[in-house]
Amino acid sequence: MNGLEWVIGIVAFLLFAFGVIWLLLRHTRTRLQRLEQKDATLRESEERFRVAFHTSPDAININRLADGLYVDINAGFTALTGYTREDVIGRSSLEIEIWCDPADRQKLVEGLQANGYYENLEARFRRKNGDIGIGLMSAKIMMLQGVPHILSVTRDITERKQTEDALRESETRYRSLFTNNHAVMLLIDPEGGAIVDANPAAAHYYGWTQAELRQKKVGEINTLSPEEVQAEMDLARSEQRSHFVFRHRLADGSIRDVEVFSGPITVQGRSLLYSIIHDTTERNRAEALLKENEQRQRRYAGLLASLIGGGEFFKRTLDENLQNIVKLSARVFETERTSIWVYNADYSEIECRCLYTLSTDVFSAGGTLHAVQFPTYTSGHKTGSVIAAYDVRTDPRTCELPAEYYDAYNIHSLMDASVWAHGSLAAILCFEHVGQKRRWLPEEEQLAQTLATYISFCFEAHERAQAEKALRESEERLREALEATEQLLALIQTQARQVQDIIDTVPEGVLLLDASGRILTTNPVAENVLNSLGIDVGQPLTHLGDRALVELLTSPPQGLRHEMTSGERFFEIIARPIANGSEPEHWVLVIHEATHERAARQQLERQERLASVGQLAAGIAHDFNNILAGIVLYSQMSLRMPALPPQLRERLLIIVEQAHRASDLVNQILDFGRRSVLDRQPVDLAALLAEQVKLWERTLPETIRITLTYGADAYLVNADKTRMQQMFMNLVVNARDAMLEGGELRIDLARVYLADVEPPGEWVRADVTDTGSGIPEDVLPHIYDPFFTTKGPGKGSGLGLAQVYGIVVSHDGWIDVKTHIGAGTTFSIFLPALTTPEAAAPAPQPGALPMGHGETILVVEDNPATRAAIVAALEMLQYRTLEAANGKEALHIVKAHPAEIALVLSDLVMPEMGGKALAAALRQRAPHVRVVVMSGHPLGTEVNTLREAGVVAWVQKPPDLRELAEALAQALSK
């Protein structure tokens, strides 16, 4: 039993052990299955985490909580920060300095430690390239291998934050612009027109507070009807129009003209209209004033055109002309009573010659006033100034007239313009304005004076009808007056165009000032002028250049403009008030720079002075050459006498030479007066100067070195060779006198093309340069004046440069000068260049004197000495002679010797009948008789008219014996 029991016990134990092992294996298999399921689930979860971790566009990073070391990052982290895995794994966030503010990390860690998670932390981070970004971060603590870590997800909100900041900044700027803008601004609800907001400028302009304006509708300040206002807002809301013109009502009840710029705007999600309002009341008034001035100028121009149009005005009778003037004047000036009053010889009475009443279109005349009772009124007419009375009862010039006269016609203002005839007061042109008082404009005073001049022409034309001679003289003055009137008409038309230009483009400087002198508005021209004068536009204006503003706002001493200078600039200023009552509220200043005009006027005055001297020189030349004629002819005849002693021959040659020098002096005077006659032909300036330089090298001091330079171009000009030599000689002598210690004299020739001259084309420029003392600034304006010299007595006549100027101008050129004190002077002469060389006629070779063959020549000369010398010369040339003292006497002699006289040698200028009239008479009465004239002054273009009169040749006084002989021989051979 023991053995069986032992076996049974062993078997039972084995069975039990087997069962336990089976149970353990089953339990283990079940547990392994469960573990495998959990592992698969874990692997699936890890795969989802990995996919989400690496594919998320947001930045995801895992950091150890204790020290912040990076354990892992995704591609989004690299895209956001620029850091790669190699850059950050194993390094802390503080080490790479990714946090701009470490306090943000501390805030994150503290929140995680307190709650285990942190959501929506906005923090600034630093990218790898140094740029700063803004991230929105959420984080949670996670356990990895039993160690706490931080899982962070960060979204880039940099652009969103920038957009939000820009929006806030834009709203701030808009609010600042709206609040602080000086322009009137309103926000309006287009549905109904409620004013949503108004800036302080709007409250100041309209006179209501901002709160009061926000309680109003735009229709309450706009004078349009509600329907019209709504229609205009609809146009602005739909952007069909943005510019509007309205009339707005202010708190004080006044109505102002405004222009409104309006358009849609969204404010805090609400669709509104913004409106910017500009007050245009004053501008509209200024434009209306300019338009009124333009219309007035057109009426003035039409009046003058009516008077002179067609040339019929002065063909009417005196009364018709006077009635025409007063009727046209009344309509233009819009005066009820316009009249012409005539003074008697002793100014004791004044009679109404013509009165026109505008309202009835009726003429009348015949009223008489005793002028002796109104001495002040009469004295005002004698001054020649226009009497423009605003109030006839208080103006000292008009208050003497009886009040009953003024009351009878309701006259309150009048304007009188004096009418002069033969230098004396003859009548007055009177404009009597009825009704309210009238302030006469300066343009009206000027036009009244012009009309008074017309009336004086009418009186003079009436008187000229009494005598033919007086008629011719008056007609000449009339033509001059008509020309002056046409110039005035042209000026008025120009001014009218300028007024239009001011409205359109404003070419002049225009300023608008308030009563205190504060500048309200300027155009660009005025702003440039003020800047150039150093005037601050933002400050009250007290001076313009050298003139105080208070002076410029008063009437100028003469003319219509004030004059103002600043340095070398010259300005003309017109000031006009803009009144809204008895006192001006604003002033309009028009600034015109006339610097160049003044320079041109000074140049014209200089030319006129030279022309006057030239006219005087021509008169002197005639008498002086008469004197020289006898000297030259007697001397030359004496030189032909046989067996003449050498000493006497030498003295006679000196007399002839000195006489010719005297004649050359006369030519100098004629040159600067441009009265000389030129023998123009092609002249090569290079060849001429080359010959002259050889002469100057022998005659100038050795201390002066002369150089002549020119290129290969042609330097041909159409000129009088003798005048060219004289011109360069004068310049060289002038240069010599400027270089007393020696120096360099340089002459340069150049052929240039000038496009900005008339006519444009090729010119020859000759520069004469010295290294002398230079010309002082105060002397420079006078260097071309005749007889002006800075040299001592006996060292200069003052004619050298004046002659140079005259020669250059007479050759259609001009001269320029540049000088520096101590460095020298350059005179530049410009002459028109010839394009192709022209062959010059060969000079005749002198030979024996052409002698006469006993022909009879009638010598007509009013100067007995000159006549005797000419007769002696002709007799020596074997002519027979007859003598006459003037043209009338010569006609009698020709009539007495019709077949005997072959030629008449006559002076051109003589009393009773001159040479030209004599030639014309002989052409009718004795056409076979040839006529040769002599003249002591240059003829110029007069030669053509002499030829038409029958003159076959002419001789310049003093005549050279050979020239006289050749002229007579040629005339007789024709």
mmCIF file of C-alpha atoms in Angstrom, residues 172-182 185 199:
data_model
loop_
_atom_site.group_PDB
_atom_site.id
_atom_site.type_symbol
_atom_site.label_atom_id
_atom_site.label_comp_id
_atom_site.label_asym_id
_atom_site.label_seq_id
_atom_site.Cartn_x
_atom_site.Cartn_y
_atom_site.Cartn_z
ATOM 1 C CA THR A 172 -5.424 106.033 -34.852
ATOM 2 C CA ARG A 173 -4.064 107.981 -37.820
ATOM 3 C CA TYR A 174 -7.532 108.409 -39.248
ATOM 4 C CA ARG A 175 -8.870 109.637 -35.930
ATOM 5 C CA SER A 176 -5.886 112.004 -35.546
ATOM 6 C CA LEU A 177 -6.275 113.248 -39.126
ATOM 7 C CA PHE A 178 -9.992 113.705 -38.679
ATOM 8 C CA THR A 179 -9.650 115.440 -35.314
ATOM 9 C CA ASN A 180 -6.607 117.642 -35.975
ATOM 10 C CA ASN A 181 -7.229 118.535 -39.623
ATOM 11 C CA HIS A 182 -7.714 122.250 -40.284
ATOM 12 C CA MET A 185 -14.642 117.300 -42.197
ATOM 13 C CA ASN A 199 -14.125 117.401 -36.423
#
